[in-house]
Coordinates of N, CA and C in Angstrom, one line a residue:
M1 N 4.8 129.5 48.6 CA 5.2 130.3 49.6 C 4.9 131.6 50.0
T2 N 4.5 131.5 50.9 CA 3.8 133.0 51.4 C 4.9 134.1 51.4
A3 N 4.5 135.6 51.3 CA 5.5 136.6 51.0 C 6.0 136.8 52.3
K4 N 5.4 136.4 53.4 CA 6.0 136.6 54.8 C 7.0 135.3 55.0
A5 N 7.0 134.1 54.5 CA 7.8 133.2 54.3 C 9.1 133.5 53.5
V6 N 8.8 134.1 52.1 CA 9.7 134.4 51.5 C 10.9 135.7 52.1
A7 N 10.3 136.7 53.0 CA 10.9 137.6 53.7 C 11.8 137.1 54.8
R8 N 11.0 136.4 55.5 CA 11.6 135.5 56.6 C 13.1 134.6 56.1
T9 N 12.9 134.1 55.0 CA 14.1 133.2 54.4 C 15.2 134.2 53.9
A10 N 14.9 135.6 53.1 CA 15.6 136.3 53.0 C 16.4 136.8 53.9
V11 N 16.1 137.1 55.2 CA 16.5 137.7 56.4 C 17.2 136.8 56.8
T12 N 17.0 135.4 56.6 CA 17.9 134.2 57.1 C 19.3 134.4 56.5
F13 N 19.0 134.5 55.2 CA 20.3 134.3 54.1 C 20.9 135.5 54.1
V14 N 20.4 136.4 54.5 CA 21.5 137.7 54.7 C 22.3 137.7 55.9
R15 N 21.5 137.2 57.0 CA 22.1 136.8 58.3 C 23.3 135.8 58.5
L16 N 22.9 134.8 57.3 CA 24.0 133.9 57.5 C 25.1 134.2 56.4
G17 N 25.2 135.5 55.7 CA 26.0 135.5 54.8 C 25.7 135.0 53.4
A18 N 24.6 134.6 52.9 CA 24.8 133.7 52.0 C 24.1 134.8 50.6
L19 N 23.8 135.9 51.1 CA 23.2 137.0 50.2 C 24.2 138.3 50.3
G20 N 24.6 139.0 49.6 CA 25.3 140.2 49.4 C 26.8 139.9 49.5
L21 N 27.6 141.2 49.6 CA 28.9 140.9 49.3 C 29.6 139.8 50.2
P22 N 30.7 139.0 49.8 CA 31.4 138.5 50.5 C 32.2 139.3 51.8
P23 N 32.2 138.3 52.9 CA 33.1 138.8 53.7 C 34.5 139.4 53.5
S24 N 35.3 140.3 54.1 CA 36.5 140.6 54.0 C 37.3 139.4 54.6
P25 N 38.1 139.2 53.8 CA 39.3 138.2 54.5 C 40.1 138.7 55.7
P26 N 40.1 137.7 56.7 CA 40.8 138.2 58.1 C 42.2 138.7 57.8
S27 N 42.6 139.5 58.6 CA 43.8 140.4 58.3 C 45.0 139.7 58.4
V28 N 44.9 138.4 58.8 CA 46.5 137.2 58.8 C 46.5 136.8 57.1
E29 N 45.4 136.9 56.8 CA 45.5 136.1 55.2 C 46.2 137.3 54.3
M30 N 47.2 136.7 53.4 CA 47.9 137.5 52.6 C 47.0 138.1 51.4
R31 N 47.2 139.4 51.2 CA 46.4 140.1 50.3 C 46.8 139.7 48.9
R32 N 46.1 140.0 48.2 CA 46.1 139.6 46.5 C 46.9 141.1 46.0
K33 N 48.2 140.7 45.5 CA 49.3 141.5 44.9 C 48.9 141.5 43.0
R34 N 49.2 143.0 42.8 CA 49.1 143.1 41.5 C 50.4 142.6 40.9
G35 N 50.2 142.5 39.4 CA 51.5 141.7 39.0 C 51.6 140.3 38.4
R36 N 52.6 139.9 38.0 CA 52.6 138.3 37.7 C 52.0 137.8 39.0
K37 N 51.2 136.6 38.2 CA 50.6 135.8 39.3 C 51.8 134.8 39.9
H38 N 52.4 134.3 39.2 CA 53.6 133.5 39.9 C 55.1 134.0 39.4
S39 N 55.9 134.3 40.4 CA 57.4 134.5 40.5 C 58.0 134.0 41.6
K40 N 59.3 133.7 41.4 CA 59.9 133.2 42.7 C 59.9 133.8 43.8
S41 N 59.9 135.3 44.2 CA 59.7 136.1 45.2 C 58.4 135.6 45.8
R42 N 57.5 135.8 44.8 CA 56.0 135.7 45.1 C 55.7 134.5 45.7
D43 N 55.8 133.5 45.1 CA 55.5 132.1 45.2 C 56.3 131.4 46.6
S44 N 57.4 132.1 47.0 CA 58.2 131.7 47.9 C 57.6 132.5 49.2
A45 N 57.0 133.6 49.1 CA 56.3 134.4 49.9 C 55.0 133.6 50.5
S46 N 54.2 133.1 49.2 CA 53.2 132.4 49.6 C 53.4 131.2 50.4
V47 N 54.5 130.3 50.0 CA 54.9 129.2 50.7 C 55.3 129.4 52.2
S48 N 56.0 130.1 52.5 CA 56.2 130.7 53.8 C 55.1 131.2 54.5
H49 N 54.2 132.1 53.9 CA 53.0 132.3 54.9 C 52.0 130.8 55.1
H50 N 52.0 130.0 54.3 CA 51.5 129.1 54.5 C 52.0 127.8 55.1
Y51 N 53.1 127.3 55.1 CA 54.0 126.7 55.8 C 55.0 126.9 56.9
D52 N 55.7 128.0 57.0 CA 56.5 128.5 58.1 C 55.7 129.3 59.1
V53 N 54.5 128.5 59.7 CA 54.1 129.0 60.8 C 54.3 128.6 62.0
G54 N 55.2 127.5 61.9 CA 55.5 127.0 63.3 C 55.1 125.2 62.9
N55 N 56.2 124.3 63.3 CA 55.8 123.2 63.2 C 54.9 122.5 64.4
D56 N 54.9 123.0 65.5 CA 53.9 123.0 66.7 C 52.4 123.0 66.4
F57 N 52.2 123.9 65.4 CA 50.9 124.0 64.9 C 50.5 123.0 64.0
Y58 N 51.4 122.5 62.9 CA 50.8 121.5 62.2 C 51.1 120.1 62.9
R59 N 51.8 119.9 64.0 CA 51.6 118.5 64.6 C 50.1 118.5 65.2
L60 N 49.9 119.7 65.7 CA 48.0 119.6 66.2 C 46.9 118.4 65.3
F61 N 47.5 118.4 64.2 CA 46.5 117.7 63.2 C 46.8 116.8 62.3
L62 N 48.5 116.9 62.5 CA 49.0 115.8 61.3 C 49.6 114.8 62.5
G63 N 49.6 114.9 63.8 CA 50.1 113.7 64.5 C 51.7 113.8 64.3
S64 N 52.4 112.7 65.2 CA 53.6 112.6 65.5 C 54.3 112.5 64.0
S65 N 53.7 111.7 62.8 CA 54.2 111.6 61.8 C 54.5 112.7 61.0
M66 N 53.9 113.7 61.0 CA 53.8 114.8 60.2 C 53.7 114.6 59.0
A67 N 53.2 113.6 58.4 CA 52.8 113.6 56.9 C 51.4 114.2 56.6
Y68 N 51.7 114.9 55.3 CA 50.4 115.7 54.9 C 49.6 114.8 53.9
S69 N 48.6 115.3 53.9 CA 47.5 115.1 52.8 C 46.4 114.2 52.9
C70 N 46.7 112.7 53.7 CA 45.7 112.0 53.8 C 46.2 111.1 54.4
G71 N 45.2 110.1 55.0 CA 45.9 108.8 55.4 C 45.1 107.5 54.9
Y72 N 45.4 106.6 55.1 CA 44.8 105.2 54.7 C 44.4 104.5 55.9
W73 N 43.3 104.5 55.8 CA 42.4 103.5 57.1 C 42.2 102.4 56.5
E74 N 42.9 101.2 56.9 CA 42.5 100.0 56.9 C 42.1 99.3 58.0
G75 N 41.6 98.3 58.0 CA 40.9 97.4 59.1 C 41.7 97.5 60.2
G76 N 41.3 97.8 61.2 CA 42.4 98.1 62.8 C 42.9 99.3 63.0
T77 N 42.6 100.2 61.8 CA 43.8 101.4 62.0 C 42.7 102.3 63.1
E78 N 43.5 102.5 64.0 CA 42.8 103.4 65.2 C 43.4 104.8 65.1
S79 N 44.5 105.2 64.6 CA 45.0 106.6 65.3 C 45.2 107.5 63.4
V80 N 45.6 108.5 63.9 CA 46.0 109.3 62.3 C 47.4 108.5 62.3
D81 N 48.4 108.4 63.5 CA 50.2 108.1 62.9 C 49.7 106.6 62.3
D82 N 48.7 105.5 62.6 CA 48.4 104.4 61.9 C 48.0 104.7 60.5
A83 N 47.1 105.6 60.2 CA 46.7 105.7 58.7 C 47.9 106.4 58.3
Q84 N 48.7 107.0 58.4 CA 49.7 107.9 57.7 C 50.6 107.1 57.5
R85 N 51.0 105.8 58.4 CA 52.2 105.0 58.1 C 51.5 103.9 56.9
A86 N 50.4 103.6 57.1 CA 49.8 102.8 56.3 C 49.8 103.5 54.6
K87 N 49.5 104.9 54.7 CA 49.7 105.5 53.5 C 50.8 105.5 52.8
L88 N 52.0 105.9 53.7 CA 53.3 105.8 53.0 C 53.8 104.6 52.9
D89 N 53.3 103.2 53.4 CA 53.6 102.4 53.1 C 53.1 101.7 51.7
Y90 N 51.7 102.3 51.7 CA 51.1 102.0 50.5 C 51.8 102.4 49.2
V91 N 52.1 103.8 49.2 CA 53.0 104.4 48.1 C 53.8 103.9 47.8
C92 N 55.0 103.3 48.9 CA 55.9 102.7 48.5 C 55.9 101.4 48.0
R93 N 54.9 100.9 48.0 CA 54.4 99.6 47.5 C 54.3 99.6 46.0
K94 N 53.1 100.5 46.0 CA 52.8 101.0 44.5 C 53.9 101.5 43.7
L95 N 55.0 102.4 44.1 CA 56.4 102.3 43.6 C 57.1 101.3 43.3
D96 N 56.9 100.1 44.0 CA 57.6 99.0 43.8 C 59.4 99.3 44.2
L97 N 59.2 99.9 45.6 CA 60.5 100.3 45.8 C 61.4 99.2 46.4
R98 N 62.8 99.1 46.3 CA 63.7 97.7 46.6 C 64.6 98.2 47.1
P99 N 65.7 97.8 47.7 CA 66.9 98.3 48.6 C 67.6 98.4 47.3
G100 N 68.5 99.6 47.4 CA 69.4 100.2 46.4 C 68.6 101.2 45.4
M101 N 67.2 101.5 45.2 CA 66.8 102.3 44.6 C 67.0 103.6 45.0
R102 N 66.9 104.7 44.3 CA 66.8 106.0 44.6 C 65.5 106.8 44.5
L103 N 65.0 107.7 45.4 CA 63.8 108.0 45.3 C 63.8 109.6 45.4
L104 N 63.2 110.2 44.5 CA 63.2 111.7 44.4 C 61.9 112.2 44.4
H105 N 61.5 112.9 46.0 CA 60.5 113.4 46.5 C 60.4 114.7 46.3
V106 N 59.9 115.3 45.3 CA 59.3 116.8 45.1 C 58.2 117.0 46.2
G107 N 58.2 117.9 46.9 CA 57.4 118.5 48.0 C 57.4 117.4 49.3
C108 N 58.6 117.0 49.9 CA 58.8 116.1 50.8 C 58.3 116.5 52.0
G109 N 58.0 117.7 52.4 CA 57.5 118.4 53.7 C 58.4 118.0 54.6
W110 N 57.8 117.4 55.9 CA 58.7 117.1 56.9 C 59.4 115.8 57.0
G111 N 59.5 115.3 55.9 CA 60.4 114.2 55.5 C 60.0 112.6 56.0
S112 N 58.8 112.8 56.3 CA 58.0 111.2 56.3 C 58.4 110.3 55.3
M113 N 57.8 110.5 54.4 CA 58.1 109.6 53.2 C 59.3 109.2 53.1
A114 N 60.5 110.4 53.0 CA 61.8 110.0 53.0 C 62.2 108.8 53.9
L115 N 61.8 109.2 55.3 CA 62.3 108.6 56.4 C 61.7 107.1 56.4
H116 N 60.3 107.0 55.8 CA 59.9 105.7 55.7 C 60.4 104.6 54.5
A117 N 60.6 105.2 53.5 CA 61.2 104.5 52.1 C 62.6 104.1 52.6
A118 N 63.3 105.1 53.2 CA 64.8 104.7 53.8 C 64.8 103.5 54.7
E119 N 64.0 103.4 55.6 CA 64.1 102.8 56.8 C 63.3 101.3 56.5
K120 N 62.0 101.4 55.8 CA 61.4 100.2 55.3 C 61.8 99.6 54.1
Y121 N 62.3 100.2 53.2 CA 62.5 99.8 51.8 C 63.8 99.8 51.6
G122 N 64.9 100.4 52.4 CA 66.1 100.4 51.9 C 66.5 101.4 50.5
V123 N 66.3 102.5 50.5 CA 66.1 103.3 49.5 C 67.0 104.4 49.8
T124 N 67.4 105.1 48.6 CA 68.3 106.1 49.1 C 67.4 107.6 48.5
V125 N 67.5 108.4 49.3 CA 66.1 109.6 49.0 C 66.9 111.0 49.0
V126 N 66.4 111.7 48.0 CA 66.3 113.0 47.9 C 65.3 113.7 48.1
G127 N 65.2 114.5 49.1 CA 63.5 115.4 49.2 C 63.8 116.9 48.9
V128 N 63.0 117.3 48.3 CA 62.9 118.7 48.0 C 61.9 119.5 48.4
S129 N 61.9 120.4 49.3 CA 60.8 121.4 49.7 C 61.2 122.9 49.5
L130 N 59.8 123.7 49.5 CA 59.9 124.9 49.2 C 59.9 125.7 50.4
S131 N 59.7 124.9 51.7 CA 59.7 125.5 53.2 C 60.9 125.3 53.6
R132 N 61.7 126.5 54.4 CA 62.4 126.3 55.2 C 62.2 125.4 56.9
E133 N 61.3 125.8 57.1 CA 60.5 125.1 58.3 C 60.6 123.6 58.5
Q134 N 60.1 123.4 57.2 CA 60.0 121.7 56.8 C 61.4 121.3 56.4
V135 N 62.1 122.0 55.8 CA 63.5 121.3 55.8 C 64.3 121.1 56.9
D136 N 64.1 122.2 57.7 CA 64.9 122.2 58.8 C 64.6 121.3 59.5
Y137 N 63.2 120.9 59.8 CA 62.5 119.9 60.8 C 63.0 118.3 60.0
A138 N 62.8 118.3 58.8 CA 63.1 117.1 58.2 C 64.8 116.8 58.3
H139 N 65.7 117.7 58.4 CA 66.8 117.4 58.7 C 67.2 116.7 60.0
A140 N 66.3 117.5 61.4 CA 66.4 117.0 62.5 C 66.2 115.5 62.5
R141 N 64.9 115.1 61.9 CA 64.5 113.8 62.0 C 65.5 113.0 61.2
V142 N 65.6 113.4 60.5 CA 66.6 112.2 59.4 C 67.7 112.1 60.3
A143 N 68.8 113.0 60.9 CA 69.8 112.8 61.5 C 69.6 112.0 63.0
D144 N 68.3 112.4 63.5 CA 67.9 111.7 64.9 C 67.8 110.2 64.5
A145 N 67.3 109.9 63.3 CA 67.1 108.6 62.9 C 68.2 108.0 62.3
G146 N 69.4 108.7 61.9 CA 70.6 107.9 61.7 C 70.5 107.6 60.3
F147 N 70.0 108.5 59.4 CA 69.7 108.2 57.9 C 70.7 109.2 57.0
S148 N 71.3 109.9 57.7 CA 72.2 111.0 57.2 C 72.8 110.7 55.9
D149 N 73.4 109.4 55.9 CA 73.9 108.9 54.8 C 73.2 108.4 53.8
R150 N 71.6 108.3 53.9 CA 71.0 107.7 52.6 C 70.0 108.5 52.4
I151 N 69.6 109.7 53.1 CA 68.6 110.7 52.9 C 69.2 112.0 52.7
E152 N 69.0 112.9 51.6 CA 69.2 114.3 51.5 C 68.2 115.1 51.3
I153 N 68.3 115.9 52.4 CA 66.6 117.1 52.2 C 67.2 118.2 51.7
R154 N 66.9 118.9 50.7 CA 67.2 120.2 49.9 C 65.7 121.4 50.3
W155 N 66.2 122.6 50.1 CA 65.4 123.6 50.1 C 65.7 124.2 49.1
S156 N 64.9 124.7 48.1 CA 64.9 124.8 46.7 C 63.7 125.6 46.3
G157 N 63.8 126.7 45.3 CA 62.7 127.0 44.4 C 62.6 126.2 43.2
S158 N 63.5 125.0 43.1 CA 63.3 124.5 42.0 C 64.4 123.1 42.1
C159 N 64.0 122.1 41.3 CA 64.7 120.8 41.5 C 65.2 120.3 40.1
S160 N 66.8 120.3 40.4 CA 67.4 120.2 39.2 C 68.0 118.9 39.3
S161 N 67.4 117.9 39.9 CA 67.7 116.4 40.4 C 67.1 115.9 39.3
T162 N 67.8 114.6 38.8 CA 67.3 113.7 37.5 C 67.3 112.5 38.1
C163 N 66.2 111.7 37.5 CA 65.9 110.4 37.7 C 66.3 109.5 36.4
G164 N 67.1 108.3 36.9 CA 67.5 107.4 36.1 C 67.0 106.1 36.2
P165 N 67.8 105.1 35.7 CA 67.5 103.6 35.8 C 67.6 103.2 37.4
G166 N 66.5 102.6 38.0 CA 66.6 102.3 39.3 C 66.0 103.4 40.6
S167 N 65.3 104.6 39.9 CA 65.0 105.8 40.5 C 63.6 105.8 40.4
C168 N 62.9 106.2 41.4 CA 61.3 106.8 41.1 C 61.1 108.3 41.8
L169 N 60.0 108.6 41.0 CA 59.6 110.0 41.6 C 58.5 110.0 42.3
A170 N 58.3 110.4 43.5 CA 56.7 110.4 44.6 C 56.2 111.6 44.4
P171 N 54.9 111.6 44.0 CA 54.5 112.9 43.4 C 54.0 113.8 44.9
P172 N 54.2 115.0 44.8 CA 53.5 115.9 45.9 C 52.5 115.7 46.8
E173 N 51.7 114.8 46.1 CA 50.5 114.4 47.1 C 50.9 113.2 48.2
C174 N 52.1 112.8 48.1 CA 52.7 112.0 49.1 C 53.3 112.5 50.2
R175 N 53.5 113.7 50.3 CA 54.1 114.6 51.2 C 53.2 114.7 52.8

C-alpha cells in the first residue's frame, strides 16, 4: 500500500469515527454515576429510564402483541404479531403447561406471556415487572381480556413468590 493510500485510509477512519476518542453519549442517555453499581434506587431509575418512555413507543416495533425479545418465524408466518404468538406458544409447550398449573413470570413486561398462557393453556399466572408503565398496561390488558381472576401482575423490586408442585417459572427472555 502506498503512503498516499495509507493517508487516505487514515482520513476515512477518522472521518467515520473509527479512530480517536469515542463520541460523547447523547444528552438523553443516563450518565454514569459514582458509587455502588447496583442498588434498589439506582436499578429502579435505570429500569424507568429504559422502559417508562411510553407504551406507544414500544408498540411501534413490538406490534400489538407487545411481546419483547424475539419472535418465532415458522413457515407461513407473515407478521411480527404472528411470530410473537408462535414464540409464546412455543415457550408454553416447552414448559408443558396444563390447566390448573401456576406460572410465575419474572420480567413479565406488558403481560403477553401471562395472557397467552392463561387463555390458551388454562393456567393461573403471577407476573412481576420492575416497570410501572408496563404493569399499568398489563393490568389494563388483563382486565380487558377478562382474566383478572387468573392473572395477577405485580410491580416489585424483587419477587418473593415461591413455586411449588404444579408451578413453572418462565425466564425473563420470554417477556
